[in-house]
Structures are given as structure tokens and as C-alpha cells.
């Protein structure tokens, strides 16, 4: 069997990370998410919190007009992205795997045996997931959904060159509320087995 990669881009609260983890268990391949942050942290000798704060934010055009030559913060963010990109390419080269976020969809898009998936859900269902599955308080969940959605879109547009939910860059877009995380992972696994001849 040839090596393959599956990337999961997701809305906050859609349970994309949970789906990716269950998918990796079902297919028997590695799953990478926060591990990438830890690798970047070690390589750049920066705290994990700094990587987390930087990796899914991007500044507006107004910010760019104010600081046309960029800022130290922007320089660090670009450096973090470059290191993450090298790590993602290296992981994909080594073995079949599933990678969550970090513009892995754009980084691996032109590789043979790659599938880009976008996981989304209605806001009401994402809010429910945040409260019931992630143990967040409702007000905090609402704020976090709005903040993270905006940050991820800006970050993805800056580094991938397109929005996370652009169907031109996806082989599959699925509403996780239709089947729930476990069944969604199972259904994607069936599709992956057919696509990659597993």
C-alpha cells in the first residue's frame, strides 16, 4: 500500500479533532495535531503558548497599512509557519498520517494520495458540542467560536491563499452534526479505504 495523507480543516466546535483521532484509530495510522506545536516549540526554543497564540492569527489589511514593513510579531509568525510546513512535509514523507489544521491542506494539496477534508456544523450544534463535550460555559463558548473562526479564516487566507471552506481545495466537506463525530469518522474511513485502496 502506498503512503497517503488526510488533512482535516475544521470549524471550532465541529469536533474535527475528535473525528481525526477516531479516523486515525480506524485506519491504523498516525494522527498529528498538537504534536506539531510541540515540535515547533523545541525547534525554535519558544514556549508552546507562544506558538499557539501565533499560529492561528493574522492581521488585517489595516494593520498592514500601519506597519508596511511588518513587525516582530509578524516575523515570528512567519518563522513558525515555515517550521511547521517543514515538519508537516517531513511527517507526510515518513508514513501515512492524518494532520489537523495548520494549513496542512494547502501544504500537501499537490501530493499524490492526499485527501483534504473540511469539517463544519451549524453554530447551534457547535455551541452544544462546546458545552457538552468540551465542558465550556455557554457564554465562553459563544465568544470562543466567534474569535477562533475569525482567526482561523485570517490565518488560512494569509498562509494558504484561500479560505478554509473553499470547495475548490476540498475532496470532502461534511457537516459533523449529521452523524456525530464517531459515525462521521467511520464514514470517512470507508471513503478513505476506497480512495487509497487500503
Tab-separated table of N, CA, C and O in Angstrom, residues 55-168:
chain	number	residue	atom	x	y	z
A	55	UNK	N	-0.005	30.885	15.874
A	55	UNK	CA	-0.234	30.078	14.677
A	55	UNK	C	-1.609	30.225	14.033
A	55	UNK	O	-1.773	29.882	12.880
A	56	UNK	N	-2.590	30.724	14.759
A	56	UNK	CA	-3.900	30.862	14.128
A	56	UNK	C	-4.435	32.283	14.232
A	56	UNK	O	-5.609	32.516	14.496
A	57	UNK	N	-3.544	33.240	14.031
A	57	UNK	CA	-3.957	34.639	13.950
A	57	UNK	C	-3.265	35.263	12.750
A	57	UNK	O	-2.199	34.814	12.346
A	58	UNK	N	-3.893	36.260	12.195
A	58	UNK	CA	-3.270	37.020	11.104
A	58	UNK	C	-3.869	38.418	11.144
A	58	UNK	O	-5.021	38.594	11.536
A	59	UNK	N	-3.083	39.388	10.754
A	59	UNK	CA	-3.542	40.773	10.872
A	59	UNK	C	-4.316	41.230	9.638
A	59	UNK	O	-4.153	40.699	8.553
A	60	UNK	N	-5.125	42.230	9.863
A	60	UNK	CA	-5.973	42.786	8.800
A	60	UNK	C	-5.154	43.646	7.847
A	60	UNK	O	-4.007	43.982	8.100
A	61	UNK	N	-5.790	44.075	6.755
A	61	UNK	CA	-5.136	44.988	5.805
A	61	UNK	C	-4.830	46.327	6.460
A	61	UNK	O	-3.845	46.973	6.141
A	62	UNK	N	-5.699	46.731	7.390
A	62	UNK	CA	-5.465	47.990	8.109
A	62	UNK	C	-4.141	47.906	8.866
A	62	UNK	O	-3.328	48.823	8.840
A	63	UNK	N	-3.902	46.760	9.515
A	63	UNK	CA	-2.644	46.530	10.238
A	63	UNK	C	-1.458	46.613	9.269
A	63	UNK	O	-0.441	47.215	9.564
A	64	UNK	N	-1.623	46.025	8.081
A	64	UNK	CA	-0.544	46.028	7.093
A	64	UNK	C	-0.239	47.436	6.601
A	64	UNK	O	0.902	47.761	6.307
A	65	UNK	N	-1.276	48.289	6.513
A	65	UNK	CA	-1.051	49.668	6.094
A	65	UNK	C	-0.319	50.454	7.192
A	65	UNK	O	0.505	51.308	6.920
A	66	UNK	N	-0.627	50.129	8.444
A	66	UNK	CA	0.035	50.804	9.568
A	66	UNK	C	1.500	50.378	9.681
A	66	UNK	O	2.354	51.163	10.055
A	67	UNK	N	1.768	49.076	9.384
A	67	UNK	CA	3.124	48.532	9.517
A	67	UNK	C	3.538	47.874	8.201
A	67	UNK	O	3.630	46.645	8.104
A	68	UNK	N	3.790	48.683	7.147
A	68	UNK	CA	4.074	48.116	5.818
A	68	UNK	C	5.324	47.240	5.782
A	68	UNK	O	5.443	46.363	4.936
A	69	UNK	N	6.242	47.459	6.705
A	69	UNK	CA	7.459	46.646	6.733
A	69	UNK	C	7.325	45.461	7.686
A	69	UNK	O	8.276	44.711	7.901
A	70	UNK	N	6.135	45.288	8.253
A	70	UNK	CA	5.919	44.177	9.167
A	70	UNK	C	6.337	44.519	10.588
A	70	UNK	O	6.792	45.619	10.877
A	71	UNK	N	6.175	43.556	11.486
A	71	UNK	CA	6.509	43.731	12.901
A	71	UNK	C	7.260	42.492	13.372
A	71	UNK	O	7.300	41.475	12.675
A	72	UNK	N	7.817	42.579	14.573
A	72	UNK	CA	8.497	41.411	15.157
A	72	UNK	C	7.516	40.249	15.302
A	72	UNK	O	7.861	39.100	15.049
A	73	UNK	N	6.302	40.576	15.710
A	73	UNK	CA	5.271	39.549	15.905
A	73	UNK	C	4.990	38.810	14.584
A	73	UNK	O	4.882	37.592	14.540
A	74	UNK	N	4.908	39.587	13.506
A	74	UNK	CA	4.647	39.008	12.193
A	74	UNK	C	5.830	38.147	11.728
A	74	UNK	O	5.655	37.079	11.149
A	75	UNK	N	7.026	38.618	12.008
A	75	UNK	CA	8.237	37.877	11.653
A	75	UNK	C	8.252	36.520	12.361
A	75	UNK	O	8.542	35.491	11.755
A	76	UNK	N	7.906	36.528	13.651
A	76	UNK	CA	7.873	35.277	14.421
A	76	UNK	C	6.795	34.346	13.866
A	76	UNK	O	7.015	33.144	13.715
A	77	UNK	N	5.639	34.915	13.520
A	77	UNK	CA	4.562	34.091	12.967
A	77	UNK	C	4.975	33.443	11.650
A	77	UNK	O	4.726	32.259	11.427
A	78	UNK	N	5.637	34.198	10.792
A	78	UNK	CA	6.120	33.654	9.517
A	78	UNK	C	7.135	32.538	9.757
A	78	UNK	O	7.119	31.506	9.080
A	79	UNK	N	8.008	32.752	10.733
A	79	UNK	CA	9.023	31.747	11.069
A	79	UNK	C	8.356	30.470	11.592
A	79	UNK	O	8.728	29.362	11.206
A	80	UNK	N	7.339	30.635	12.438
A	80	UNK	CA	6.606	29.481	12.971
A	80	UNK	C	5.953	28.714	11.830
A	80	UNK	O	6.039	27.485	11.766
A	81	UNK	N	5.334	29.439	10.903
A	81	UNK	CA	4.688	28.763	9.774
A	81	UNK	C	5.697	27.988	8.936
A	81	UNK	O	5.453	26.843	8.545
A	82	UNK	N	6.841	28.597	8.654
A	82	UNK	CA	7.870	27.926	7.839
A	82	UNK	C	8.345	26.637	8.494
A	82	UNK	O	8.524	25.613	7.818
A	83	UNK	N	8.539	26.669	9.805
A	83	UNK	CA	8.984	25.464	10.514
A	83	UNK	C	7.877	24.410	10.521
A	83	UNK	O	8.129	23.225	10.281
A	84	UNK	N	6.639	24.847	10.767
A	84	UNK	CA	5.505	23.904	10.730
A	84	UNK	C	5.393	23.243	9.360
A	84	UNK	O	5.150	22.042	9.257
A	85	UNK	N	5.574	24.019	8.326
A	85	UNK	CA	5.484	23.490	6.964
A	85	UNK	C	6.505	22.380	6.752
A	85	UNK	O	6.173	21.309	6.214
A	86	UNK	N	7.749	22.613	7.180
A	86	UNK	CA	8.800	21.598	7.028
A	86	UNK	C	8.466	20.343	7.826
A	86	UNK	O	8.678	19.220	7.363
A	87	UNK	N	7.930	20.529	9.028
A	87	UNK	CA	7.553	19.386	9.874
A	87	UNK	C	6.446	18.581	9.205
A	87	UNK	O	6.493	17.348	9.144
A	88	UNK	N	5.440	19.270	8.673
A	88	UNK	CA	4.305	18.598	8.013
A	88	UNK	C	4.787	17.815	6.790
A	88	UNK	O	4.404	16.655	6.594
A	89	UNK	N	5.644	18.429	5.981
A	89	UNK	CA	6.173	17.736	4.794
A	89	UNK	C	6.982	16.498	5.199
A	89	UNK	O	6.891	15.450	4.566
A	90	UNK	N	7.733	16.635	6.271
A	90	UNK	CA	8.552	15.524	6.761
A	90	UNK	C	7.673	14.381	7.285
A	90	UNK	O	7.914	13.211	6.988
A	91	UNK	N	6.632	14.720	8.042
A	91	UNK	CA	5.724	13.698	8.576
A	91	UNK	C	5.034	12.944	7.437
A	91	UNK	O	4.904	11.716	7.474
A	92	UNK	N	4.605	13.691	6.414
A	92	UNK	CA	3.908	13.084	5.273
A	92	UNK	C	4.839	12.184	4.467
A	92	UNK	O	4.398	11.187	3.879
A	93	UNK	N	6.127	12.525	4.446
A	93	UNK	CA	7.106	11.744	3.708
A	93	UNK	C	7.396	10.409	4.415
A	93	UNK	O	7.620	9.391	3.781
A	94	UNK	N	7.370	10.444	5.742
A	94	UNK	CA	7.752	9.267	6.535
A	94	UNK	C	6.732	8.135	6.484
A	94	UNK	O	7.083	6.979	6.337
A	95	UNK	N	5.445	8.485	6.668
A	95	UNK	CA	4.426	7.425	6.717
A	95	UNK	C	3.037	8.001	6.501
A	95	UNK	O	2.846	9.223	6.553
A	96	UNK	N	2.078	7.124	6.270
A	96	UNK	CA	0.681	7.552	6.133
A	96	UNK	C	0.255	8.225	7.430
A	96	UNK	O	0.615	7.771	8.518
A	97	UNK	N	-0.504	9.302	7.314
A	97	UNK	CA	-0.918	10.002	8.535
A	97	UNK	C	-2.106	10.921	8.283
A	97	UNK	O	-2.474	11.194	7.137
A	98	UNK	N	-2.666	11.383	9.389
A	98	UNK	CA	-3.754	12.359	9.380
A	98	UNK	C	-3.237	13.594	10.097
A	98	UNK	O	-2.681	13.495	11.196
A	99	UNK	N	-3.395	14.757	9.469
A	99	UNK	CA	-2.890	16.004	10.050
A	99	UNK	C	-4.039	16.997	10.181
A	99	UNK	O	-4.792	17.215	9.231
A	100	UNK	N	-4.140	17.583	11.372
A	100	UNK	CA	-5.222	18.525	11.654
A	100	UNK	C	-4.706	19.959	11.543
A	100	UNK	O	-3.717	20.324	12.182
A	101	UNK	N	-5.392	20.760	10.730
A	101	UNK	CA	-5.152	22.200	10.665
A	101	UNK	C	-3.770	22.611	10.200
A	101	UNK	O	-3.097	21.906	9.456
A	102	UNK	N	-3.351	23.817	10.624
A	102	UNK	CA	-2.040	24.389	10.333
A	102	UNK	C	-1.747	24.516	8.846
A	102	UNK	O	-0.635	24.339	8.396
A	103	UNK	N	-2.802	24.735	8.047
A	103	UNK	CA	-2.689	24.878	6.586
A	103	UNK	C	-2.087	23.636	5.929
A	103	UNK	O	-1.544	23.705	4.825
A	104	UNK	N	-2.193	22.490	6.602
A	104	UNK	CA	-1.668	21.245	6.027
A	104	UNK	C	-2.372	20.917	4.714
A	104	UNK	O	-1.786	20.294	3.825
A	105	UNK	N	-3.626	21.352	4.573
A	105	UNK	CA	-4.363	21.114	3.327
A	105	UNK	C	-3.663	21.769	2.143
A	105	UNK	O	-3.498	21.158	1.088
A	106	UNK	N	-3.216	23.018	2.331
A	106	UNK	CA	-2.514	23.727	1.248
A	106	UNK	C	-1.109	23.166	1.052
A	106	UNK	O	-0.640	23.012	-0.078
A	107	UNK	N	-0.446	22.843	2.150
A	107	UNK	CA	0.936	22.345	2.085
A	107	UNK	C	1.002	21.011	1.338
A	107	UNK	O	1.924	20.766	0.564
A	108	UNK	N	0.003	20.149	1.534
A	108	UNK	CA	0.026	18.800	0.947
A	108	UNK	C	-0.895	18.647	-0.263
A	108	UNK	O	-1.007	17.554	-0.820
A	109	UNK	N	-1.525	19.726	-0.663
A	109	UNK	CA	-2.571	19.658	-1.691
A	109	UNK	C	-2.130	18.982	-2.990
A	109	UNK	O	-2.887	18.230	-3.595
A	110	UNK	N	-0.913	19.228	-3.431
A	110	UNK	CA	-0.481	18.700	-4.729
A	110	UNK	C	0.240	17.360	-4.636
A	110	UNK	O	0.762	16.865	-5.634
A	111	UNK	N	0.256	16.770	-3.470
A	111	UNK	CA	0.878	15.453	-3.316
A	111	UNK	C	-0.061	14.361	-3.824
A	111	UNK	O	-1.286	14.479	-3.714
A	112	UNK	N	0.528	13.298	-4.373
A	112	UNK	CA	-0.280	12.135	-4.732
A	112	UNK	C	-0.813	11.519	-3.434
A	112	UNK	O	-0.185	11.628	-2.383
A	113	UNK	N	-1.938	10.845	-3.530
A	113	UNK	CA	-2.515	10.145	-2.372
A	113	UNK	C	-2.766	11.060	-1.179
A	113	UNK	O	-2.438	10.721	-0.040
A	114	UNK	N	-3.333	12.226	-1.448
A	114	UNK	CA	-3.732	13.134	-0.371
A	114	UNK	C	-5.227	13.418	-0.494
A	114	UNK	O	-5.763	13.495	-1.598
A	115	UNK	N	-5.892	13.549	0.655
A	115	UNK	CA	-7.309	13.914	0.654
A	115	UNK	C	-7.508	15.044	1.659
A	115	UNK	O	-7.125	14.916	2.823
A	116	UNK	N	-8.080	16.159	1.189
A	116	UNK	CA	-8.369	17.305	2.048
A	116	UNK	C	-9.845	17.300	2.435
A	116	UNK	O	-10.720	17.293	1.567
A	117	UNK	N	-10.082	17.346	3.746
A	117	UNK	CA	-11.446	17.275	4.275
A	117	UNK	C	-11.736	18.525	5.104
A	117	UNK	O	-10.869	18.990	5.847
A	118	UNK	N	-12.946	19.046	4.964
A	118	UNK	CA	-13.381	20.182	5.772
A	118	UNK	C	-14.563	19.746	6.621
A	118	UNK	O	-15.564	19.251	6.099
A	119	UNK	N	-14.432	19.905	7.950
A	119	UNK	CA	-15.492	19.527	8.892
A	119	UNK	C	-16.160	20.805	9.394
A	119	UNK	O	-15.482	21.706	9.889
A	120	UNK	N	-17.477	20.848	9.275
A	120	UNK	CA	-18.213	22.017	9.750
A	120	UNK	C	-19.490	21.552	10.453
A	120	UNK	O	-19.803	20.353	10.465
A	121	UNK	N	-20.219	22.484	11.030
A	121	UNK	CA	-21.503	22.182	11.672
A	121	UNK	C	-22.228	23.501	11.926
A	121	UNK	O	-21.580	24.558	12.006
A	122	UNK	N	-23.551	23.460	12.061
A	122	UNK	CA	-24.284	24.689	12.397
A	122	UNK	C	-23.779	25.249	13.727
A	122	UNK	O	-23.360	24.489	14.609
A	123	UNK	N	-23.845	26.568	13.885
A	123	UNK	CA	-23.365	27.207	15.112
A	123	UNK	C	-24.061	26.625	16.344
A	123	UNK	O	-23.420	26.390	17.371
A	124	UNK	N	-25.362	26.370	16.239
A	124	UNK	CA	-26.103	25.834	17.399
A	124	UNK	C	-25.534	24.487	17.850
A	124	UNK	O	-25.398	24.217	19.040
A	125	UNK	N	-25.155	23.655	16.885
A	125	UNK	CA	-24.602	22.343	17.220
A	125	UNK	C	-23.188	22.484	17.766
A	125	UNK	O	-22.781	21.776	18.691
A	126	UNK	N	-22.426	23.414	17.210
A	126	UNK	CA	-21.063	23.641	17.703
A	126	UNK	C	-21.099	24.163	19.139
A	126	UNK	O	-20.291	23.767	19.975
A	127	UNK	N	-22.056	25.021	19.409
A	127	UNK	CA	-22.228	25.545	20.766
A	127	UNK	C	-22.564	24.403	21.731
A	127	UNK	O	-21.995	24.294	22.826
A	128	UNK	N	-23.450	23.534	21.292
A	128	UNK	CA	-23.831	22.358	22.096
A	128	UNK	C	-22.608	21.467	22.361
A	128	UNK	O	-22.397	20.995	23.480
A	129	UNK	N	-21.798	21.246	21.328
A	129	UNK	CA	-20.585	20.434	21.489
A	129	UNK	C	-19.620	21.069	22.489
A	129	UNK	O	-19.019	20.372	23.311
A	130	UNK	N	-19.459	22.391	22.390
A	130	UNK	CA	-18.552	23.097	23.296
A	130	UNK	C	-18.992	22.944	24.754
A	130	UNK	O	-18.169	22.731	25.641
A	131	UNK	N	-20.289	23.053	24.976
A	131	UNK	CA	-20.817	22.965	26.343
A	131	UNK	C	-20.797	21.518	26.840
A	131	UNK	O	-20.289	21.230	27.932
A	132	UNK	N	-21.319	20.579	26.031
A	132	UNK	CA	-21.485	19.196	26.494
A	132	UNK	C	-20.242	18.324	26.349
A	132	UNK	O	-20.010	17.439	27.173
A	133	UNK	N	-19.458	18.549	25.319
A	133	UNK	CA	-18.292	17.686	25.081
A	133	UNK	C	-16.987	18.320	25.550
A	133	UNK	O	-16.074	17.621	25.958
A	134	UNK	N	-16.894	19.654	25.439
A	134	UNK	CA	-15.647	20.333	25.807
A	134	UNK	C	-15.729	21.024	27.172
A	134	UNK	O	-14.792	21.695	27.593
A	135	UNK	N	-16.896	20.880	27.824
A	135	UNK	CA	-17.113	21.419	29.182
A	135	UNK	C	-16.868	22.932	29.289
A	135	UNK	O	-16.297	23.413	30.263
A	136	UNK	N	-17.286	23.653	28.253
A	136	UNK	CA	-17.152	25.112	28.294
A	136	UNK	C	-18.466	25.725	28.766
A	136	UNK	O	-19.529	25.155	28.557
A	137	UNK	N	-18.380	26.879	29.383
A	137	UNK	CA	-19.617	27.578	29.743
A	137	UNK	C	-20.159	28.255	28.482
A	137	UNK	O	-19.414	28.553	27.565
A	138	UNK	N	-21.471	28.410	28.393
A	138	UNK	CA	-22.117	28.825	27.141
A	138	UNK	C	-21.619	30.177	26.629
A	138	UNK	O	-21.344	30.339	25.442
A	139	UNK	N	-21.492	31.159	27.542
A	139	UNK	CA	-21.025	32.496	27.121
A	139	UNK	C	-19.600	32.407	26.588
A	139	UNK	O	-19.269	33.007	25.559
A	140	UNK	N	-18.763	31.646	27.278
A	140	UNK	CA	-17.370	31.476	26.848
A	140	UNK	C	-17.327	30.777	25.489
A	140	UNK	O	-16.556	31.138	24.608
A	141	UNK	N	-18.194	29.763	25.316
A	141	UNK	CA	-18.248	29.003	24.056
A	141	UNK	C	-18.628	29.917	22.893
A	141	UNK	O	-18.007	29.858	21.824
A	142	UNK	N	-19.611	30.768	23.082
A	142	UNK	CA	-20.036	31.703	22.021
A	142	UNK	C	-18.887	32.625	21.620
A	142	UNK	O	-18.632	32.838	20.432
A	143	UNK	N	-18.205	33.173	22.620
A	143	UNK	CA	-17.083	34.080	22.346
A	143	UNK	C	-15.959	33.339	21.617
A	143	UNK	O	-15.380	33.845	20.663
A	144	UNK	N	-15.681	32.130	22.077
A	144	UNK	CA	-14.567	31.367	21.505
A	144	UNK	C	-14.849	30.961	20.064
A	144	UNK	O	-13.969	31.051	19.206
A	145	UNK	N	-16.070	30.525	19.794
A	145	UNK	CA	-16.443	30.151	18.419
A	145	UNK	C	-16.222	31.337	17.478
A	145	UNK	O	-15.595	31.205	16.429
A	146	UNK	N	-16.727	32.508	17.874
A	146	UNK	CA	-16.603	33.701	17.019
A	146	UNK	C	-15.134	34.090	16.844
A	146	UNK	O	-14.683	34.368	15.724
A	147	UNK	N	-14.360	34.086	17.945
A	147	UNK	CA	-12.959	34.504	17.889
A	147	UNK	C	-12.106	33.535	17.079
A	147	UNK	O	-11.337	33.938	16.209
A	148	UNK	N	-12.273	32.233	17.334
A	148	UNK	CA	-11.435	31.239	16.655
A	148	UNK	C	-11.801	31.139	15.175
A	148	UNK	O	-10.917	31.030	14.323
A	149	UNK	N	-13.079	31.185	14.851
A	149	UNK	CA	-13.484	31.162	13.438
A	149	UNK	C	-12.817	32.302	12.669
A	149	UNK	O	-12.254	32.102	11.587
A	150	UNK	N	-12.874	33.501	13.236
A	150	UNK	CA	-12.300	34.680	12.574
A	150	UNK	C	-10.784	34.532	12.430
A	150	UNK	O	-10.221	34.797	11.369
A	151	UNK	N	-10.131	34.070	13.502
A	151	UNK	CA	-8.671	33.925	13.484
A	151	UNK	C	-8.231	32.865	12.487
A	151	UNK	O	-7.283	33.066	11.727
A	152	UNK	N	-8.923	31.729	12.475
A	152	UNK	CA	-8.547	30.652	11.555
A	152	UNK	C	-8.727	31.073	10.103
A	152	UNK	O	-7.925	30.732	9.240
A	153	UNK	N	-9.796	31.808	9.823
A	153	UNK	CA	-10.022	32.258	8.449
A	153	UNK	C	-8.911	33.204	8.002
A	153	UNK	O	-8.383	33.078	6.891
A	154	UNK	N	-8.546	34.148	8.872
A	154	UNK	CA	-7.496	35.112	8.529
A	154	UNK	C	-6.149	34.416	8.342
A	154	UNK	O	-5.413	34.690	7.388
A	155	UNK	N	-5.829	33.496	9.255
A	155	UNK	CA	-4.560	32.765	9.184
A	155	UNK	C	-4.487	31.926	7.913
A	155	UNK	O	-3.500	31.936	7.186
A	156	UNK	N	-5.577	31.223	7.625
A	156	UNK	CA	-5.613	30.342	6.452
A	156	UNK	C	-5.505	31.147	5.166
A	156	UNK	O	-4.796	30.756	4.230
A	157	UNK	N	-6.207	32.267	5.116
A	157	UNK	CA	-6.154	33.129	3.922
A	157	UNK	C	-4.736	33.657	3.707
A	157	UNK	O	-4.227	33.693	2.578
A	158	UNK	N	-4.062	34.024	4.809
A	158	UNK	CA	-2.711	34.574	4.709
A	158	UNK	C	-1.715	33.529	4.221
A	158	UNK	O	-0.917	33.793	3.322
A	159	UNK	N	-1.736	32.326	4.799
A	159	UNK	CA	-0.697	31.343	4.503
A	159	UNK	C	-1.072	30.327	3.423
A	159	UNK	O	-0.201	29.832	2.723
A	160	UNK	N	-2.359	30.029	3.281
A	160	UNK	CA	-2.770	29.082	2.235
A	160	UNK	C	-3.170	29.818	0.959
A	160	UNK	O	-3.106	29.260	-0.135
A	161	UNK	N	-3.630	31.059	1.117
A	161	UNK	CA	-4.045	31.835	-0.047
A	161	UNK	C	-5.512	31.663	-0.397
A	161	UNK	O	-5.999	32.234	-1.370
A	162	UNK	N	-6.231	30.887	0.416
A	162	UNK	CA	-7.673	30.706	0.205
A	162	UNK	C	-8.328	30.449	1.559
A	162	UNK	O	-7.645	30.144	2.544
A	163	UNK	N	-9.640	30.592	1.614
A	163	UNK	CA	-10.358	30.394	2.876
A	163	UNK	C	-10.492	28.907	3.203
A	163	UNK	O	-10.505	28.065	2.291
A	164	UNK	N	-10.614	28.566	4.478
A	164	UNK	CA	-10.677	27.150	4.863
A	164	UNK	C	-11.851	26.381	4.251
A	164	UNK	O	-11.758	25.177	4.028
A	165	UNK	N	-12.957	27.070	3.986
A	165	UNK	CA	-14.145	26.381	3.465
A	165	UNK	C	-14.293	26.507	1.943
A	165	UNK	O	-15.383	26.329	1.404
A	166	UNK	N	-13.191	26.768	1.255
A	166	UNK	CA	-13.236	26.897	-0.209
A	166	UNK	C	-13.342	25.498	-0.839
A	166	UNK	O	-12.398	24.706	-0.752
A	167	UNK	N	-14.471	25.185	-1.496
A	167	UNK	CA	-14.657	23.831	-2.038
A	167	UNK	C	-13.691	23.467	-3.161
A	167	UNK	O	-13.496	22.289	-3.448
A	168	UNK	N	-13.058	24.466	-3.765
A	168	UNK	CA	-12.103	24.182	-4.845
A	168	UNK	C	-10.867	23.447	-4.319
A	168	UNK	O	-10.123	22.854	-5.092
